Each structure stands twice: as C-alpha cells, then as structure tokens.
Amino acid sequence: MRSVLRALTVLVLTLLLMGSAWSQATPSAKPANAEPSSDAATLVMFNRPVVVFRSSLLGAPPKARVDRARFSINEALNQGGKLAVSVKNNPEGQLLMIDERLAFVVTAGDIDPLRQDDVKATASQAARQLELIIAENREARDLHMLLTALGISAIATFVFGLMVWLVVRLRVWLDKLLVSSVETRVRNLKIGGTQIIEGHQLVPFLQRVLKALRWLVILLLTYEWASFLLSRFPYTRAWGERLNDYLLNVIGVILHSMLEAVPGLGIALAIFMLARVFIGFLGRFFERMVRAGTSISWLSRETMPTTRRLFSIGIWLFAIAMAYPYLPGAETDAFKGLSVLLGVMVSLGASSIVGQGAAGLILTYTSTIRQGEYVRIGEHEGTVVKMGMFTTTIRTGLGEELTLPNSMITGTVTKNYSRSVQGDGYVVDTTVTIGYDTPWRQVEAMLVEAAKRTPGILQSPAPTVFQVALSDYYPEYRLVAQAVPSRPRPRAEVMSMLHANIQDVFNEYGVQIMSPHYMGDPHDAKVVKPEDWFPAPVKRDS
C-alpha cells in the first residue's frame, strides 16, 4: 500500500508541474492549428488565457500591451468594488472596461487569421474570460469558500483512498476466485482427449492481465482525483478543467473512431457471412453431384475435396478483396505498406511453392496416382499413403516413408501397379533369363507353378508368362500376376516369397539359372538338390 501511495504522490506532482508549464507555455485558448506572428503575446490571468495580442498599439508591441493589461487588471482587482466588465466601441478597437476603467484594447490586428471572428466577437470572448477571472479572484479572497474547498478535497481524498483500497482487495479476491474456477474449467476443455490449455500456464497469464487492469483503474482514479482537487481551488481550476477536457477528448476520439468503424465492420462482416453461406451451399452441391454419379470429368469422389477447397479459397479471396475498403485503417499508409510488404514476400519466396501446388493439382485432376495404389516413381516404389497439395507420401515394402515433391512426380515416369487390376490389389512381376537349351514350355510351367505356391498371389486372374526378348544367349521370361494386399508391406514379402519359390521349383526340375552372365556349360548342373535345401542353421518348417 505504501508503494501505491508513493506512486500516486509522484503522479500528482507530475500533473501539477505539467499543468503549470502548459498554462505558461501553450495556453489552450489558442487553436492547435493557429500560427500567430513571432511577436504575438498572450495575456494570462489566474492561469487562464484572456486574449492574444498580435499587433502593436500606439507604438507598444504585444509584449508591452500584455504587461500594461496585467497591471491594469491587478490594480482594479486590488481596489475592489463591483468590478463590472463592459465593452465599448472606439476607433482604435474594442475597449474592455472594469468599472469604467480601461483594462486593455482589442484591435483588428489581434484577430486570429485562421478564424472567422471579428473584433467584437474576440472582445466578447475576452470579456467572458475576464469576468470568470474576477469571480475566481473573489473566491480566492473568501476564506469560507477556501475552507469549504479544503473540506471537499479532504472528503474526495478519503473516497479516493477507499476506492484504491477496494481495487487492491478486489484484485486479491479475484486471484483466489480465478485459481479455483480456471483449474476446474480448464480440465473440461479437451479435443480428442487432449487438454487444450494447461492450468499452470493460463492462471499466471490471467493474473498478469488482472494486475494490468488494476493499475489502469488506479491510474484513472488518480487522474480524476487530481482533476477534481485542482478544480476546487480558483488558482488551479484551469488546470483541472484542462485535465478533464483532455480525458474527455481522448474518450470522445476513441468512441468516435469506434462508431465510425461500426458501419464498415458491419458491411465486411456481412460480406464474410455471405461468403461462408455460399461456400457451404457449394460444398453440399458438389457432394450431391458426386453421389448422383455426375459425368463431369474433373469432379469425382477423389477430386471433390480438392475442388471444394479451391472454390472455398477463391470465394474467400474474393470476399477479402470486396471487404478490404471497409476494414478500419485500410486507407492508412501503414496498412498499405504492410500489404505491399506481404505481396513482395509472397512474390519473391513463393515461386517454388506455386510450382509444387500446380503439380499437386495436375496429379489430382489427371488421376495419375491415387491414395492406396502401389506405384513406382523413378527409383522409389511403394504404396501411396497421402497426397497433398505440395508433396506425396509413399510407404515402401520395407516400412520406409518417402515424401516426394509433386513437381518431381509430374516430371518422372510413373509405374502404377494397381491401376490395371480388378478390385483391390496390385500387379507383381519378375523377369528370369534361361538358356535356349531349356524348353520354353517347361520354363513357363515352372514359373506358373512357383506363382501358385506363393501365398497372396491370386489364381484368378491366372498368372501369365511372357517371352519379352530373345537375347544373344537366352530368352527373357516375365511372370505377371495379381496380388491382394492387406497392409503396405506385403508386396515386398510377396516378391521375396515368389523369388524363393522360383528357385525351389527350378531346383526340383533340375533347371539351372545361369544367366545373364552365361560363359559356358559346366560339367555338373548348378542346381540345389532337395535334400540340401535345409542345411544348418536353417530349420525345416513343420
């Protein structure tokens, strides 16, 4: 509490010093955009500006006129009397009189060039200020009114201290309530069983917010207390009025800005709401077209999510462009500069991103590959597990996940082992080269038998053998079959078991696999006898 009182004392002294300097240096009666001449001087009494002298009169410069007017007014105040203020016409200007004694003269050269007032209006305003100064001078000489002001100030100070104490105590009570309620409510904020916000992180943040609000309230109370106290006494009343006027002007500017922004925000909000409604309608329309089996080539069950997303992005961009002029601050230089900066950043750094996105759209709408298909892209082979706008992920038979840029896929020959099969599954194929001295019918039969022994290879459609080439030393046989996967790994397992069965079948029938590096017929056939198929440490399957 002592630190709070010390801070309040320093703040009050600062406000008093600022008000004093303000009243002597830049009186508030002068318009903010006025540019008086360099020899203009202001008559200030009781910290209130009365009139600004901008021209000389009978050889007296503005500064000398201020001194003479101040002397005349002080002399009239000291003599007392009715102190009635009046204005009289004169060829030299408007005469301001106090009890038929000349106080000062307002001439045509004293008129503010930036205002439309004439000499009479300027003199009338000065007369009103002079009457207010005379009233405050009388109040300052009245002991009863001064004591009353001191009593009111004491009561206001007590009320101010009580309110500060209540604000401090309220903050302590809110801290306790915050800790007990937030921890209970935070536990229920979950998505998919995961807590969104942790209590030990949220509570300190809210406590700092409450502390900032507490100091803001204390500063506002201090500001109003200082303004009220200054307004109680004649000599400092002008300072208090200026403090009040300044705070009211700030609040008025804020409220005026908020009210001015309401129509634009309303229009922007209406545009965004219409965009949201139209996006929802368009998405449901696309879904109905897909369920109805539309014949549009670019709209299918696979391309519908991407098409819906593209239309949504286009509608949102159009809505932002339409709502941009209505956003608060859209016409300011800062907002325009930020827009230009973002545009330059996007144009310089997004060329590769745009290329990847275009490649992703090409893959989506040409249906080159689909999720779940087994493909070979360049040197990489595996099952497509994810297709994104910029990258595609495939999982190899060894359990590796490869992320390939879409631009690389569109620029590379892609083999699709799943597209030509009926239903689920993929194509398995392998190539074997056997010498010309082995009957080709026997080779084809052995390859088909090896395929039939391999679990996972379908018997319908039946495995097929093709003689793809007649090379110099051997023909090339290619076995093509269809397998059904149960998980991404089986193709590698199926291929491994198929190759093992091919070796077993060829060994059973005494056909050696010597190619492609065939040099000559050996003395003994290079085959593995059945009794030698399971040497140590190999264990025979039961």
XYZ file of C-alpha atoms in Angstrom:
542
model
C 0.000 0.000 0.000
C 2.899 2.371 0.713
C 4.307 1.829 -2.763
C 0.892 2.702 -4.203
C 0.720 5.935 -2.180
C 4.253 6.904 -3.233
C 3.352 6.306 -6.878
C 0.192 8.417 -6.500
C 2.143 11.274 -4.912
C 4.679 11.305 -7.737
C 1.875 11.230 -10.307
C 0.042 14.178 -8.702
C 3.229 16.281 -8.558
C 3.948 15.463 -12.175
C 0.449 16.508 -13.228
C 0.785 19.793 -11.327
C 4.147 20.595 -12.927
C 2.835 19.705 -16.370
C -0.237 21.876 -15.871
C 1.870 24.830 -14.768
C 4.221 24.537 -17.712
C 1.288 24.084 -20.058
C -0.519 27.158 -18.828
C 2.569 29.341 -19.188
C 3.923 27.970 -22.438
C 0.986 26.941 -24.642
C -2.419 28.229 -23.499
C -5.354 26.074 -24.548
C -7.374 29.071 -25.774
C -5.227 29.221 -28.905
C -6.321 26.917 -31.692
C -3.971 23.981 -32.309
C -3.512 24.990 -35.946
C -3.043 28.720 -35.309
C 0.205 30.288 -36.389
C 0.473 33.706 -34.719
C 3.253 36.052 -35.633
C 6.557 35.753 -33.871
C 5.891 38.855 -31.684
C 2.390 37.743 -30.550
C 1.863 37.648 -26.773
C -0.899 36.136 -24.622
C -2.480 37.793 -21.623
C -2.813 35.110 -18.872
C -4.504 35.743 -15.523
C -5.124 33.082 -12.872
C -3.701 30.508 -15.316
C -6.438 31.412 -17.794
C -5.664 32.923 -21.195
C -7.716 36.058 -21.780
C -6.681 37.397 -25.192
C -3.818 37.183 -27.691
C -2.232 40.478 -28.792
C -0.871 40.157 -32.326
C -0.251 43.775 -33.296
C 1.232 46.928 -31.858
C -0.925 49.723 -30.479
C 0.282 53.325 -30.290
C 3.854 52.151 -30.657
C 3.553 49.484 -27.912
C 4.449 45.936 -29.068
C 2.276 42.949 -27.991
C 4.575 42.127 -25.038
C 4.258 45.656 -23.642
C 0.500 45.555 -24.157
C 0.322 42.339 -22.089
C 2.287 43.967 -19.253
C 0.061 47.072 -19.261
C -3.145 44.990 -19.323
C -1.947 42.774 -16.471
C -1.029 45.845 -14.401
C -4.428 47.459 -15.049
C -6.376 44.313 -14.174
C -4.378 43.661 -10.985
C -4.848 47.261 -9.901
C -8.605 47.005 -10.427
C -8.743 43.712 -8.503
C -6.796 45.205 -5.611
C -9.081 48.267 -5.386
C -12.193 46.066 -5.293
C -15.713 47.272 -5.985
C -18.327 45.856 -8.293
C -15.698 45.015 -10.928
C -18.258 45.047 -13.746
C -16.816 44.203 -17.154
C -18.059 46.061 -20.236
C -17.059 46.509 -23.874
C -17.116 49.894 -25.649
C -16.573 50.803 -29.260
C -13.672 53.048 -30.213
C -11.940 53.993 -33.469
C -8.844 52.181 -32.204
C -10.812 48.993 -31.493
C -12.922 47.465 -28.706
C -12.264 48.832 -25.212
C -12.597 46.384 -22.299
C -13.541 48.288 -19.156
C -13.625 47.280 -15.477
C -15.818 49.691 -13.534
C -15.322 52.331 -16.239
C -11.527 51.865 -16.064
C -9.692 50.756 -19.180
C -8.221 47.279 -18.899
C -6.973 46.760 -22.478
C -7.933 47.318 -26.117
C -8.679 44.649 -28.750
C -7.773 45.873 -32.238
C -8.424 44.498 -35.705
C -4.819 43.278 -35.837
C -5.457 40.991 -32.875
C -7.982 38.842 -34.739
C -6.900 35.261 -35.361
C -6.363 34.999 -39.148
C -7.414 31.343 -39.103
C -10.827 32.068 -37.572
C -13.832 33.930 -38.931
C -14.380 36.048 -35.785
C -14.465 39.811 -35.966
C -13.221 42.357 -33.432
C -16.474 42.342 -31.476
C -16.546 38.556 -31.154
C -12.927 38.482 -29.991
C -13.623 41.246 -27.446
C -16.767 39.480 -26.179
C -14.837 36.274 -25.621
C -12.119 38.168 -23.757
C -14.812 39.857 -21.620
C -16.244 36.495 -20.612
C -12.815 35.248 -19.639
C -12.218 38.432 -17.662
C -15.500 38.015 -15.775
C -14.538 34.439 -14.888
C -11.156 35.616 -13.624
C -12.781 38.311 -11.468
C -15.168 35.726 -9.971
C -12.307 33.350 -9.187
C -10.300 36.213 -7.666
C -13.163 36.948 -5.302
C -13.445 33.257 -4.456
C -9.733 33.122 -3.697
C -10.128 36.009 -1.223
C -13.109 34.347 0.508
C -11.884 32.303 3.499
C -15.196 30.481 3.895
C -15.112 29.237 0.289
C -11.483 28.171 0.644
C -12.273 26.184 3.786
C -15.230 24.597 2.021
C -12.967 23.622 -0.896
C -10.454 22.126 1.571
C -13.209 20.098 3.240
C -14.499 18.801 -0.079
C -10.942 17.947 -1.102
C -10.392 16.010 2.118
C -13.596 14.020 1.581
C -12.628 13.360 -2.050
C -9.177 12.201 -0.926
C -10.722 9.827 1.605
C -13.098 8.428 -1.020
C -10.202 8.099 -3.445
C -8.084 6.184 -0.937
C -11.045 3.928 -0.105
C -11.620 3.150 -3.778
C -7.925 2.365 -4.287
C -8.008 0.043 -1.277
C -11.129 -1.673 -2.663
C -9.466 -2.128 -6.043
C -6.419 -3.740 -4.388
C -8.585 -6.007 -2.239
C -10.766 -6.871 -5.219
C -7.713 -7.984 -7.134
C -6.731 -10.365 -4.293
C -10.264 -11.771 -4.203
C -10.313 -12.178 -7.984
C -6.962 -14.003 -7.851
C -8.375 -16.579 -5.463
C -11.570 -16.945 -7.494
C -9.530 -17.219 -10.694
C -7.306 -20.028 -9.430
C -10.260 -22.059 -8.133
C -12.533 -21.615 -11.184
C -9.994 -21.737 -14.010
C -8.428 -25.010 -12.916
C -11.875 -26.600 -12.848
C -12.980 -25.267 -16.214
C -9.669 -25.884 -17.987
C -9.882 -29.610 -17.277
C -13.051 -29.810 -19.374
C -11.504 -28.038 -22.406
C -10.389 -31.078 -24.382
C -10.252 -32.088 -28.016
C -9.942 -35.787 -28.691
C -8.985 -36.438 -25.086
C -6.145 -33.878 -25.195
C -6.323 -30.866 -22.909
C -6.205 -27.636 -24.924
C -4.782 -25.310 -22.265
C -2.898 -26.232 -19.116
C -3.967 -24.525 -15.924
C -0.455 -23.708 -14.700
C 0.097 -21.727 -17.915
C -3.269 -19.959 -18.102
C -3.510 -18.816 -14.468
C -0.266 -16.723 -14.469
C -1.334 -15.077 -17.724
C -4.756 -14.127 -16.346
C -3.126 -12.860 -13.150
C -0.905 -10.549 -15.185
C -3.976 -9.308 -17.063
C -5.772 -8.589 -13.771
C -2.707 -6.778 -12.467
C -2.574 -4.578 -15.580
C -6.295 -3.821 -15.258
C -5.829 -2.962 -11.576
C -3.103 -0.419 -12.337
C -5.170 1.004 -15.187
C -8.132 1.548 -12.853
C -5.862 3.073 -10.182
C -4.323 5.460 -12.722
C -7.755 6.548 -13.960
C -8.924 7.111 -10.376
C -5.779 9.100 -9.650
C -6.260 11.170 -12.773
C -9.847 12.013 -11.856
C -8.920 12.664 -8.210
C -6.167 15.094 -9.238
C -8.508 16.813 -11.690
C -11.231 17.131 -9.059
C -8.836 18.560 -6.453
C -7.360 21.065 -8.865
C -10.867 22.183 -9.867
C -11.777 23.024 -6.252
C -9.383 25.981 -5.968
C -9.529 29.121 -8.099
C -5.852 29.342 -8.976
C -5.590 25.685 -10.143
C -9.113 25.359 -11.542
C -7.934 25.925 -15.100
C -5.510 23.013 -14.790
C -8.241 20.710 -13.527
C -10.554 21.721 -16.356
C -7.815 21.019 -18.876
C -7.223 17.574 -17.376
C -10.926 16.812 -17.620
C -11.148 18.180 -21.143
C -8.125 16.129 -22.216
C -9.556 12.871 -20.810
C -12.961 13.571 -22.309
C -11.381 14.390 -25.654
C -9.428 11.102 -25.613
C -12.560 9.135 -24.728
C -14.519 11.039 -27.354
C -11.922 10.312 -30.038
C -11.930 6.603 -29.139
C -15.724 6.388 -29.145
C -15.953 8.408 -32.344
C -13.425 6.109 -34.050
C -15.337 3.054 -32.840
C -18.642 4.423 -34.057
C -17.132 5.365 -37.413
C -15.738 1.833 -37.771
C -19.075 0.131 -36.985
C -20.713 0.598 -40.434
C -17.606 -0.606 -42.273
C -17.192 -3.589 -39.954
C -20.877 -4.404 -40.412
C -20.524 -4.429 -44.198
C -17.319 -6.508 -44.031
C -18.978 -8.961 -41.632
C -21.979 -9.255 -43.951
C -19.656 -9.993 -46.892
C -17.833 -12.708 -44.928
C -21.108 -14.242 -43.754
C -22.412 -14.381 -47.325
C -19.149 -15.968 -48.433
C -19.453 -18.578 -45.668
C -23.066 -19.381 -46.604
C -22.188 -19.668 -50.296
C -19.225 -21.948 -49.551
C -21.459 -24.256 -47.510
C -24.086 -24.342 -50.268
C -21.470 -25.038 -52.952
C -19.867 -27.816 -50.899
C -23.195 -29.592 -50.373
C -23.951 -29.158 -54.098
C -20.674 -30.860 -55.042
C -21.401 -33.721 -52.653
C -24.837 -34.269 -54.230
C -23.259 -34.285 -57.707
C -20.732 -36.920 -56.650
C -23.420 -39.113 -55.039
C -25.550 -38.786 -58.179
C -22.673 -40.044 -60.332
C -22.060 -36.862 -62.324
C -20.357 -37.206 -65.680
C -18.122 -34.161 -65.223
C -14.536 -35.361 -65.714
C -12.917 -33.063 -63.159
C -15.410 -33.821 -60.389
C -15.196 -37.278 -58.876
C -15.090 -38.766 -55.415
C -11.300 -38.355 -55.371
C -11.195 -34.776 -56.708
C -14.240 -33.444 -54.833
C -12.337 -32.425 -51.621
C -9.694 -30.578 -53.644
C -12.333 -28.935 -55.863
C -14.303 -27.840 -52.823
C -11.158 -26.414 -51.223
C -10.208 -24.491 -54.380
C -13.658 -22.965 -54.691
C -13.564 -22.031 -50.989
C -10.185 -20.328 -51.371
C -11.398 -18.428 -54.428
C -14.572 -17.264 -52.670
C -12.649 -16.156 -49.561
C -10.133 -14.224 -51.662
C -12.985 -12.502 -53.491
C -14.692 -11.714 -50.164
C -11.470 -10.252 -48.725
C -10.998 -8.102 -51.828
C -14.574 -6.830 -51.553
C -14.397 -6.207 -47.784
C -10.933 -4.636 -47.819
C -12.093 -0.996 -48.349
C -14.472 -1.288 -45.389
C -11.897 -2.537 -42.874
C -10.748 0.053 -40.277
C -7.408 1.549 -41.247
C -7.461 0.121 -44.761
C -6.681 3.540 -46.250
C -3.794 4.306 -43.895
C -0.211 4.297 -45.141
C 0.785 1.671 -42.562
C -1.880 -0.760 -43.792
C -0.923 -0.159 -47.418
C 2.772 -0.581 -46.629
C 2.103 -3.882 -44.863
C 0.086 -5.103 -47.859
C 2.914 -4.196 -50.225
C 5.473 -5.920 -47.974
C 3.415 -9.122 -47.860
C 2.990 -9.029 -51.630
C 6.744 -8.669 -52.183
C 7.473 -11.516 -49.749
C 4.997 -13.805 -51.475
C 6.232 -12.942 -54.966
C 9.896 -13.498 -54.034
C 9.532 -16.641 -51.940
C 6.510 -18.454 -53.336
C 7.632 -19.342 -56.880
C 8.610 -22.900 -55.910
C 5.510 -23.237 -53.712
C 3.274 -22.215 -56.605
C 5.010 -24.769 -58.835
C 4.519 -27.530 -56.279
C 0.860 -26.561 -55.820
C 0.272 -26.609 -59.591
C 1.889 -30.053 -59.798
C -0.383 -31.249 -56.979
C -3.449 -30.055 -58.885
C -2.219 -31.825 -62.032
C -1.809 -35.105 -60.131
C -5.248 -34.720 -58.549
C -7.246 -33.923 -61.674
C -5.363 -36.241 -64.065
C -5.700 -39.132 -61.570
C -2.141 -40.215 -62.294
C -1.941 -41.851 -58.888
C -4.451 -42.330 -56.090
C -4.200 -42.988 -52.407
C -3.765 -46.723 -51.680
C -2.245 -47.579 -55.076
C 1.115 -49.275 -55.441
C 3.371 -47.267 -57.733
C 6.946 -46.888 -58.814
C 8.144 -43.297 -59.198
C 11.652 -43.124 -60.592
C 13.736 -45.305 -58.287
C 11.163 -45.290 -55.481
C 8.483 -47.937 -55.095
C 5.700 -48.222 -52.545
C 2.073 -47.629 -51.599
C 0.645 -44.111 -51.824
C -0.470 -43.245 -48.283
C -1.024 -39.489 -48.589
C -1.457 -36.990 -51.401
C -1.078 -33.324 -50.529
C -1.076 -30.082 -52.433
C 2.730 -29.876 -52.411
C 4.050 -33.385 -51.594
C 3.063 -37.036 -51.874
C 3.992 -39.678 -49.307
C 4.610 -43.331 -50.217
C 5.482 -46.216 -47.923
C 7.921 -48.794 -49.229
C 7.682 -52.508 -48.591
C 10.488 -52.142 -46.034
C 8.400 -49.777 -43.901
C 10.084 -46.564 -45.033
C 8.021 -43.453 -45.687
C 9.233 -41.305 -48.565
C 7.993 -37.753 -49.122
C 8.285 -36.802 -52.783
C 7.733 -33.294 -54.213
C 4.809 -33.239 -56.605
C 6.885 -31.461 -59.248
C 9.284 -34.436 -59.271
C 6.388 -36.866 -59.783
C 4.987 -34.928 -62.747
C 8.468 -34.853 -64.317
C 9.180 -38.585 -63.863
C 7.819 -41.755 -65.477
C 5.399 -43.355 -63.026
C 4.527 -47.049 -62.982
C 1.164 -47.876 -61.443
C 0.859 -51.496 -60.350
C -2.705 -51.107 -59.050
C -4.500 -49.363 -61.899
C -4.838 -52.344 -64.272
C -6.136 -54.860 -61.699
C -9.768 -55.582 -60.997
C -10.788 -54.631 -57.475
C -8.247 -54.248 -54.708
C -4.692 -55.377 -55.284
C -1.653 -54.766 -57.403
C 0.486 -56.351 -60.071
C 3.614 -58.358 -59.258
C 6.098 -59.157 -61.987
C 9.596 -60.534 -62.215
C 11.996 -61.430 -65.026
C 14.032 -64.641 -65.422
C 16.555 -65.485 -68.163
C 17.093 -69.185 -69.012
C 19.278 -70.684 -71.747
C 17.943 -71.760 -75.145
C 18.612 -75.416 -74.294
C 15.712 -75.439 -71.817
C 12.249 -75.852 -73.388
C 10.316 -72.646 -73.126
C 7.110 -74.527 -72.287
C 8.832 -76.033 -69.235
C 10.074 -72.637 -68.109
C 6.616 -71.122 -68.373
C 5.072 -74.019 -66.479
C 7.646 -73.776 -63.696
C 7.101 -70.024 -63.323
C 3.328 -70.502 -63.130
C 3.782 -73.265 -60.548
C 6.050 -71.036 -58.450
C 3.383 -68.299 -58.581
C 0.682 -70.754 -57.466
C 2.804 -71.768 -54.465
C 3.196 -68.151 -53.330
C 0.643 -67.012 -50.691
C -1.038 -63.752 -51.630
C -0.940 -64.257 -55.409
C -4.402 -64.683 -56.843
C -5.281 -67.677 -59.016
C -7.893 -65.646 -60.846
C -6.816 -63.985 -62.987
C -4.241 -66.711 -63.537
C -0.516 -65.855 -63.538
C 0.820 -65.273 -67.046
C 4.301 -65.684 -68.523
C 5.547 -63.554 -71.446
C 8.710 -64.022 -73.504
C 9.722 -60.378 -73.669
C 13.023 -60.754 -75.569
C 15.231 -63.227 -77.431
C 18.693 -62.114 -76.430
C 22.035 -63.411 -77.741
C 22.444 -66.150 -75.134
C 18.990 -66.624 -73.628
C 15.342 -65.692 -73.903
C 13.815 -63.416 -71.242
C 10.690 -64.640 -69.421
C 8.493 -62.246 -67.493
C 5.987 -63.551 -64.943
C 2.980 -61.260 -64.320
C 0.419 -61.983 -61.588
C -2.004 -60.159 -59.320
C -1.878 -59.979 -55.508
C -4.183 -58.554 -52.902
C -2.562 -56.502 -50.106
C -3.664 -56.498 -46.510
C -1.135 -53.845 -45.479
C 1.535 -51.721 -47.251
C 4.342 -54.262 -46.686
C 3.010 -57.416 -48.441
C 4.270 -56.631 -51.946
C 7.883 -56.838 -50.773
C 7.046 -60.048 -48.882
C 5.158 -61.481 -51.856
C 8.049 -60.690 -54.197
C 10.521 -62.282 -51.768
C 8.416 -65.474 -51.446
C 7.879 -65.580 -55.222
C 11.617 -65.435 -55.900
C 12.231 -68.155 -53.299
C 9.585 -70.431 -54.854
C 11.047 -69.868 -58.344
C 14.424 -71.094 -57.093
C 12.815 -74.098 -55.378
C 10.793 -75.122 -58.451
C 13.756 -74.771 -60.812
C 15.909 -76.829 -58.451
C 13.216 -79.516 -58.240
C 13.157 -79.920 -62.004
C 16.933 -79.657 -62.394
C 16.939 -76.442 -64.389
C 19.843 -74.185 -63.552
C 19.598 -70.423 -63.570
C 22.924 -69.278 -65.043
C 22.057 -66.147 -66.972
C 22.572 -63.327 -67.537
C 26.318 -63.980 -67.065
C 26.463 -67.174 -69.138
C 30.026 -68.229 -70.060
C 29.726 -71.958 -70.889
C 28.075 -75.242 -69.889
C 29.541 -76.534 -66.588
C 30.431 -80.203 -66.032
C 27.791 -80.537 -63.304
C 24.421 -78.791 -63.328
C 24.287 -75.855 -60.952
C 21.203 -76.861 -59.026
C 20.476 -77.471 -55.346
C 19.231 -80.978 -54.574
C 16.089 -81.237 -52.422
C 17.984 -82.998 -49.634
C 20.282 -79.973 -49.416
C 17.526 -77.353 -49.161
C 17.709 -77.085 -45.361
C 21.385 -77.088 -44.275
C 22.315 -75.783 -40.808
C 21.382 -73.429 -39.353
C 18.183 -73.479 -41.475
C 15.219 -75.123 -39.720
C 12.634 -77.090 -41.696
C 9.097 -75.763 -41.385
C 6.717 -78.146 -39.645
